[in-house]
Coordinates of N, CA and C in Angstrom, one line a residue:
M1 N 0.8 -1.1 0.0 CA 0.0 0.0 -0.1 C 0.9 1.3 0.0
T2 N 0.9 2.0 -1.0 CA 1.7 3.1 -1.2 C 0.9 4.2 -1.1
Y3 N 1.3 5.3 -0.4 CA 0.4 6.5 -0.1 C 1.3 7.7 -0.8
N4 N 0.6 8.7 -1.4 CA 1.2 9.9 -1.7 C 1.3 10.8 -0.7
E5 N 1.8 12.0 -0.8 CA 2.2 12.9 0.3 C 0.8 13.4 0.9
T6 N -0.1 13.7 0.3 CA -1.4 14.1 0.8 C -2.1 13.1 1.6
E7 N -2.2 11.9 0.9 CA -2.8 10.7 1.6 C -2.2 10.5 3.1
M8 N -0.8 10.4 2.9 CA 0.1 10.0 4.1 C -0.3 11.2 5.1
F9 N -0.4 12.4 4.9 CA -0.5 13.4 6.0 C -1.9 13.4 6.5
T10 N -2.9 13.2 5.6 CA -4.3 13.1 6.1 C -4.7 12.0 7.0
H11 N -3.9 10.7 6.7 CA -4.2 9.5 7.3 C -3.5 9.6 8.7
N12 N -2.5 10.4 8.8 CA -1.7 10.4 10.0 C -1.6 11.6 11.0
T13 N -2.6 12.5 10.8 CA -2.6 13.7 11.5 C -2.6 13.5 13.0
R14 N -2.9 12.2 13.5 CA -3.0 12.0 14.9 C -1.6 12.1 15.5
V15 N -0.5 11.9 14.7 CA 0.8 12.2 15.1 C 1.1 13.4 15.6
I16 N 0.5 14.4 14.8 CA 0.7 15.9 15.2 C -0.1 16.2 16.5
H17 N -1.3 15.6 16.4 CA -2.1 15.9 17.7 C -1.5 15.3 18.9
K18 N -1.1 14.1 18.9 CA -0.3 13.6 20.1 C 0.9 14.3 20.6
A19 N 1.5 14.9 19.5 CA 2.8 15.7 19.9 C 2.4 17.0 20.6
I20 N 1.3 17.5 20.2 CA 0.7 18.7 20.8 C 0.1 18.5 22.1
A21 N -0.4 17.2 22.4 CA -1.0 16.7 23.6 C 0.2 16.5 24.5
R22 N 1.2 16.1 24.1 CA 2.4 16.0 25.1 C 2.8 17.2 25.8
L23 N 2.5 18.5 25.0 CA 2.9 19.6 25.5 C 1.8 20.3 26.4
H24 N 0.8 19.6 26.5 CA -0.4 20.0 27.5 C -1.1 21.3 27.0
V25 N -1.3 21.3 25.7 CA -2.0 22.5 25.2 C -3.3 22.0 24.8
H26 N -4.4 22.7 25.4 CA -5.9 22.3 25.1 C -6.3 22.6 23.8
P27 N -6.9 21.7 23.1 CA -7.4 21.9 21.8 C -8.1 22.9 21.4
A28 N -8.9 23.6 22.3 CA -9.8 24.8 22.1 C -9.1 26.1 22.0
T29 N -7.8 26.1 22.1 CA -7.1 27.3 22.1 C -6.5 27.7 20.7
E30 N -6.2 29.0 20.7 CA -5.6 29.6 19.4 C -4.1 28.8 19.1
L31 N -3.5 28.8 20.4 CA -2.1 28.2 20.4 C -2.2 26.8 19.8
Y32 N -3.2 26.0 20.0 CA -3.1 24.7 19.5 C -3.3 24.6 18.1
S33 N -4.0 25.5 17.4 CA -4.2 25.6 16.0 C -2.8 26.1 15.5
E34 N -2.1 27.0 15.9 CA -0.8 27.5 15.5 C 0.2 26.4 15.7
L35 N 0.3 25.7 16.7 CA 1.1 24.5 16.9 C 0.7 23.5 15.8
F36 N -0.5 23.3 15.6 CA -0.9 22.2 14.5 C -0.3 22.7 13.3
G37 N -0.4 23.9 12.9 CA 0.3 24.3 11.5 C 1.6 24.2 11.6
I38 N 2.5 24.5 12.6 CA 3.9 24.1 12.6 C 4.1 22.9 12.6
G39 N 3.4 22.0 13.4 CA 3.5 20.5 13.3 C 3.3 19.8 12.0
S40 N 2.3 20.6 11.2 CA 2.0 19.9 9.8 C 3.1 20.2 9.0
E41 N 3.8 21.4 9.1 CA 4.9 21.8 8.2 C 6.0 20.9 8.4
A42 N 6.2 20.5 9.7 CA 7.5 19.7 10.0 C 7.1 18.3 9.6
Y43 N 6.0 17.7 9.7 CA 5.7 16.4 9.3 C 5.9 16.3 7.8
I44 N 5.5 17.4 6.9 CA 5.5 17.3 5.5 C 7.0 17.4 5.1
N45 N 7.7 18.3 5.8 CA 9.2 18.4 5.4 C 9.9 17.2 5.7
Y46 N 9.6 16.4 6.9 CA 10.1 15.2 7.2 C 9.7 14.1 6.2
L47 N 8.4 14.1 5.7 CA 8.0 13.1 4.8 C 8.9 13.3 3.4
R48 N 9.2 14.5 3.1 CA 9.7 14.7 1.9 C 11.3 14.3 2.0
H49 N 11.6 14.3 3.0 CA 13.1 14.1 3.2 C 13.5 12.5 3.7
F50 N 12.5 11.9 3.8 CA 12.5 10.4 4.3 C 12.9 9.6 3.1
E51 N 13.8 8.8 3.1 CA 14.3 8.1 2.1 C 13.8 6.6 2.0
D52 N 13.5 6.0 3.0 CA 13.1 4.7 3.0 C 11.7 4.5 2.4
P53 N 11.3 3.5 1.9 CA 10.1 3.3 1.2 C 9.1 3.0 2.4
L54 N 7.8 3.6 2.0 CA 6.7 3.5 3.0 C 5.6 2.6 2.4
E55 N 5.8 1.6 2.3 CA 4.8 0.5 1.7 C 3.9 -0.2 2.7
T56 N 4.6 -0.7 3.6 CA 3.8 -1.6 4.5 C 3.5 -0.8 5.8
E57 N 2.4 -1.4 6.5 CA 1.9 -0.6 7.8 C 3.0 -0.4 8.8
V58 N 4.0 -1.6 8.8 CA 5.1 -1.3 9.8 C 6.1 -0.3 9.4
Q59 N 6.3 -0.1 8.2 CA 7.1 1.1 7.8 C 6.6 2.3 8.1
I60 N 5.3 2.6 7.9 CA 4.6 3.8 8.1 C 4.6 4.0 9.6
E61 N 4.3 3.0 10.4 CA 4.3 3.1 11.8 C 5.7 3.5 12.4
R62 N 6.8 3.0 11.8 CA 8.1 3.4 12.2 C 8.3 4.9 11.9
F63 N 7.9 5.3 10.6 CA 8.1 6.6 10.2 C 7.3 7.6 11.2
N64 N 6.0 7.3 11.5 CA 5.3 8.2 12.4 C 5.9 8.2 13.7
R65 N 6.4 7.1 14.2 CA 7.1 7.1 15.6 C 8.2 8.1 15.6
I66 N 9.0 8.1 14.6 CA 10.1 9.0 14.4 C 9.8 10.4 14.1
A67 N 8.6 10.5 13.2 CA 8.1 11.9 13.0 C 7.5 12.4 14.2
G68 N 6.9 11.8 15.1 CA 6.1 12.3 16.2 C 7.3 12.7 17.1
S69 N 8.4 12.1 17.3 CA 9.4 12.7 18.3 C 10.1 14.0 17.7
I70 N 10.1 14.0 16.2 CA 10.9 15.1 15.7 C 9.8 16.5 15.7
I71 N 8.5 16.2 15.7 CA 7.5 17.1 15.6 C 7.6 17.9 17.1
Y72 N 7.5 16.8 18.1 CA 7.5 17.2 19.5 C 8.6 18.1 19.8
R73 N 9.8 17.9 19.4 CA 10.8 18.6 19.5 C 10.9 20.0 18.9
V74 N 10.4 20.0 17.6 CA 10.1 21.3 16.8 C 9.0 22.3 17.7
L75 N 8.1 21.6 18.1 CA 6.9 22.2 18.8 C 7.4 22.8 20.3
L76 N 8.3 21.9 20.9 CA 8.9 22.3 22.0 C 9.7 23.4 22.0
R77 N 10.6 23.4 21.1 CA 11.5 24.5 20.9 C 10.7 25.9 20.5
T78 N 9.7 25.6 19.8 CA 8.7 27.0 19.3 C 8.0 27.6 20.7
L79 N 7.6 26.7 21.3 CA 7.0 27.0 22.6 C 7.9 27.8 23.5
Q80 N 9.3 27.3 23.7 CA 10.2 27.7 24.6 C 10.8 29.1 24.0
R81 N 10.8 29.3 22.8 CA 11.3 30.6 22.1 C 10.2 31.7 22.3
T82 N 8.9 31.1 22.2 CA 7.9 32.2 22.3 C 7.9 32.6 23.7
Q83 N 8.0 31.7 24.8 CA 7.9 32.0 26.2 C 9.0 33.0 26.5
R84 N 10.3 32.6 25.9 CA 11.5 33.5 26.3 C 11.2 34.9 25.7
N85 N 10.7 35.1 24.5 CA 10.5 36.3 24.0 C 9.4 37.1 24.8
Q86 N 8.4 36.3 25.2 CA 7.5 37.0 26.0 C 8.1 37.7 27.3
A87 N 9.0 36.7 28.0 CA 9.4 37.3 29.2 C 10.4 38.5 29.1
K88 N 11.1 38.6 27.8 CA 12.1 39.4 27.6 C 11.2 40.9 27.4
F89 N 10.1 40.7 26.6 CA 9.2 41.8 26.3 C 8.5 42.3 27.6
N90 N 8.0 41.4 28.5 CA 7.4 41.8 29.8 C 8.5 42.5 30.8
N91 N 9.7 42.1 30.7 CA 10.6 42.6 31.5 C 11.4 43.9 31.1
T92 N 11.0 44.1 29.9 CA 11.6 45.5 29.3 C 10.7 46.5 29.7
N93 N 11.1 47.7 30.2 CA 10.4 48.8 30.4 C 10.4 49.7 29.1
L94 N 9.0 50.3 28.7 CA 9.0 50.8 27.4 C 9.8 52.3 27.6
E95 N 9.9 52.9 28.6 CA 10.7 54.1 28.7 C 12.1 53.9 28.4
D96 N 12.5 52.7 28.9 CA 14.0 52.4 28.5 C 14.2 52.3 27.1
L97 N 13.2 51.7 26.5 CA 13.4 51.5 24.8 C 13.3 53.0 24.3
V98 N 12.5 53.8 24.7 CA 12.5 55.1 24.1 C 13.5 56.2 24.5
Y99 N 14.1 55.9 25.7 CA 15.1 56.9 26.0 C 16.6 56.4 25.5
N100 N 16.7 54.9 25.2 CA 17.9 54.5 24.6 C 17.8 54.7 23.1
G101 N 16.9 55.3 22.5 CA 16.9 55.5 21.0 C 16.5 54.1 20.3
H102 N 15.9 53.3 20.8 CA 15.5 52.1 20.1 C 13.9 52.2 19.7
E103 N 13.3 53.2 19.8 CA 11.9 53.4 19.4 C 11.9 53.3 18.0
P104 N 10.7 52.9 17.5 CA 10.5 52.7 15.9 C 10.6 54.1 15.3
R105 N 11.2 54.2 14.1 CA 11.1 55.5 13.4 C 10.0 55.9 12.7
A106 N 9.8 57.0 12.5 CA 8.6 57.4 11.7 C 8.9 57.2 10.3
P107 N 7.9 56.8 9.4 CA 8.3 56.4 8.1 C 8.8 57.5 7.4
T108 N 9.6 57.2 6.3 CA 10.3 58.3 5.7 C 9.9 58.2 4.3
T109 N 9.9 59.2 3.4 CA 9.6 59.1 2.0 C 10.5 58.5 1.2
T110 N 10.1 57.8 0.3 CA 11.1 57.0 -0.6 C 11.6 57.9 -1.7
A111 N 12.5 57.5 -2.4 CA 13.1 58.3 -3.3 C 12.1 58.4 -4.6
C112 N 11.2 57.6 -4.9 CA 10.4 57.7 -6.1 C 9.3 58.8 -5.6
W113 N 9.0 58.9 -4.4 CA 8.0 60.1 -4.0 C 8.9 61.4 -4.1
A114 N 10.0 61.5 -3.7 CA 10.8 62.7 -3.8 C 11.0 63.1 -5.3
S115 N 11.3 62.2 -6.2 CA 11.7 62.6 -7.6 C 10.4 62.9 -8.3
T116 N 9.1 62.3 -7.8 CA 8.0 62.8 -8.6 C 7.6 64.1 -8.2
S117 N 7.9 64.5 -7.0 CA 7.5 65.9 -6.6 C 8.5 66.9 -7.3
T118 N 9.7 66.6 -7.4 CA 10.7 67.3 -8.1 C 10.4 67.6 -9.5
R119 N 10.0 66.7 -10.1 CA 9.6 66.7 -11.6 C 8.4 67.5 -11.7
S120 N 7.3 67.5 -10.9 CA 6.2 68.2 -11.1 C 6.7 69.7 -11.1
T121 N 7.4 70.0 -10.0 CA 7.8 71.4 -10.0 C 8.7 72.0 -11.0
A122 N 9.5 71.1 -11.7 CA 10.4 71.4 -12.6 C 9.6 71.6 -13.9
H123 N 8.6 71.2 -14.0 CA 7.9 71.1 -15.5 C 6.7 72.0 -15.4
S124 N 6.6 72.8 -14.2 CA 5.3 73.7 -14.1 C 5.7 75.0 -15.0
A125 N 4.6 75.4 -15.5 CA 4.6 76.6 -16.3 C 5.3 77.8 -15.6
P126 N 5.9 78.6 -16.4 CA 6.5 79.9 -15.7 C 5.5 80.9 -15.4
S127 N 5.6 81.5 -14.2 CA 4.5 82.3 -13.6 C 4.7 84.0 -14.4
T128 N 3.8 84.4 -14.9 CA 4.0 85.7 -15.5 C 3.8 86.9 -14.6

């Protein structure tokens, strides 16, 4: 039984759901759907790079076991990175950012805007 990429993914989404469940994320949250998207991408990437044939149920089960651990680690790193960034953001005082010169700049005009305004004044009719 040989599956193509789409069939393999749709028949084995439980691998992604189990990896997210190991992280104790509730299915009714927005975080769950974000992690499912990231896990799906990781599953497809691993499926595309997997070189052994996936023809029997035993081979597919072996693939899913390996993919499940890879997806779990990818999602764990994503959660840790998100929590670390949130902690940095929450511990940074806004006044410190502004006074240190790290505040966002106001948008500047681009060269094409400046060139069109110069052209329009250069080609204006002379005043009498």
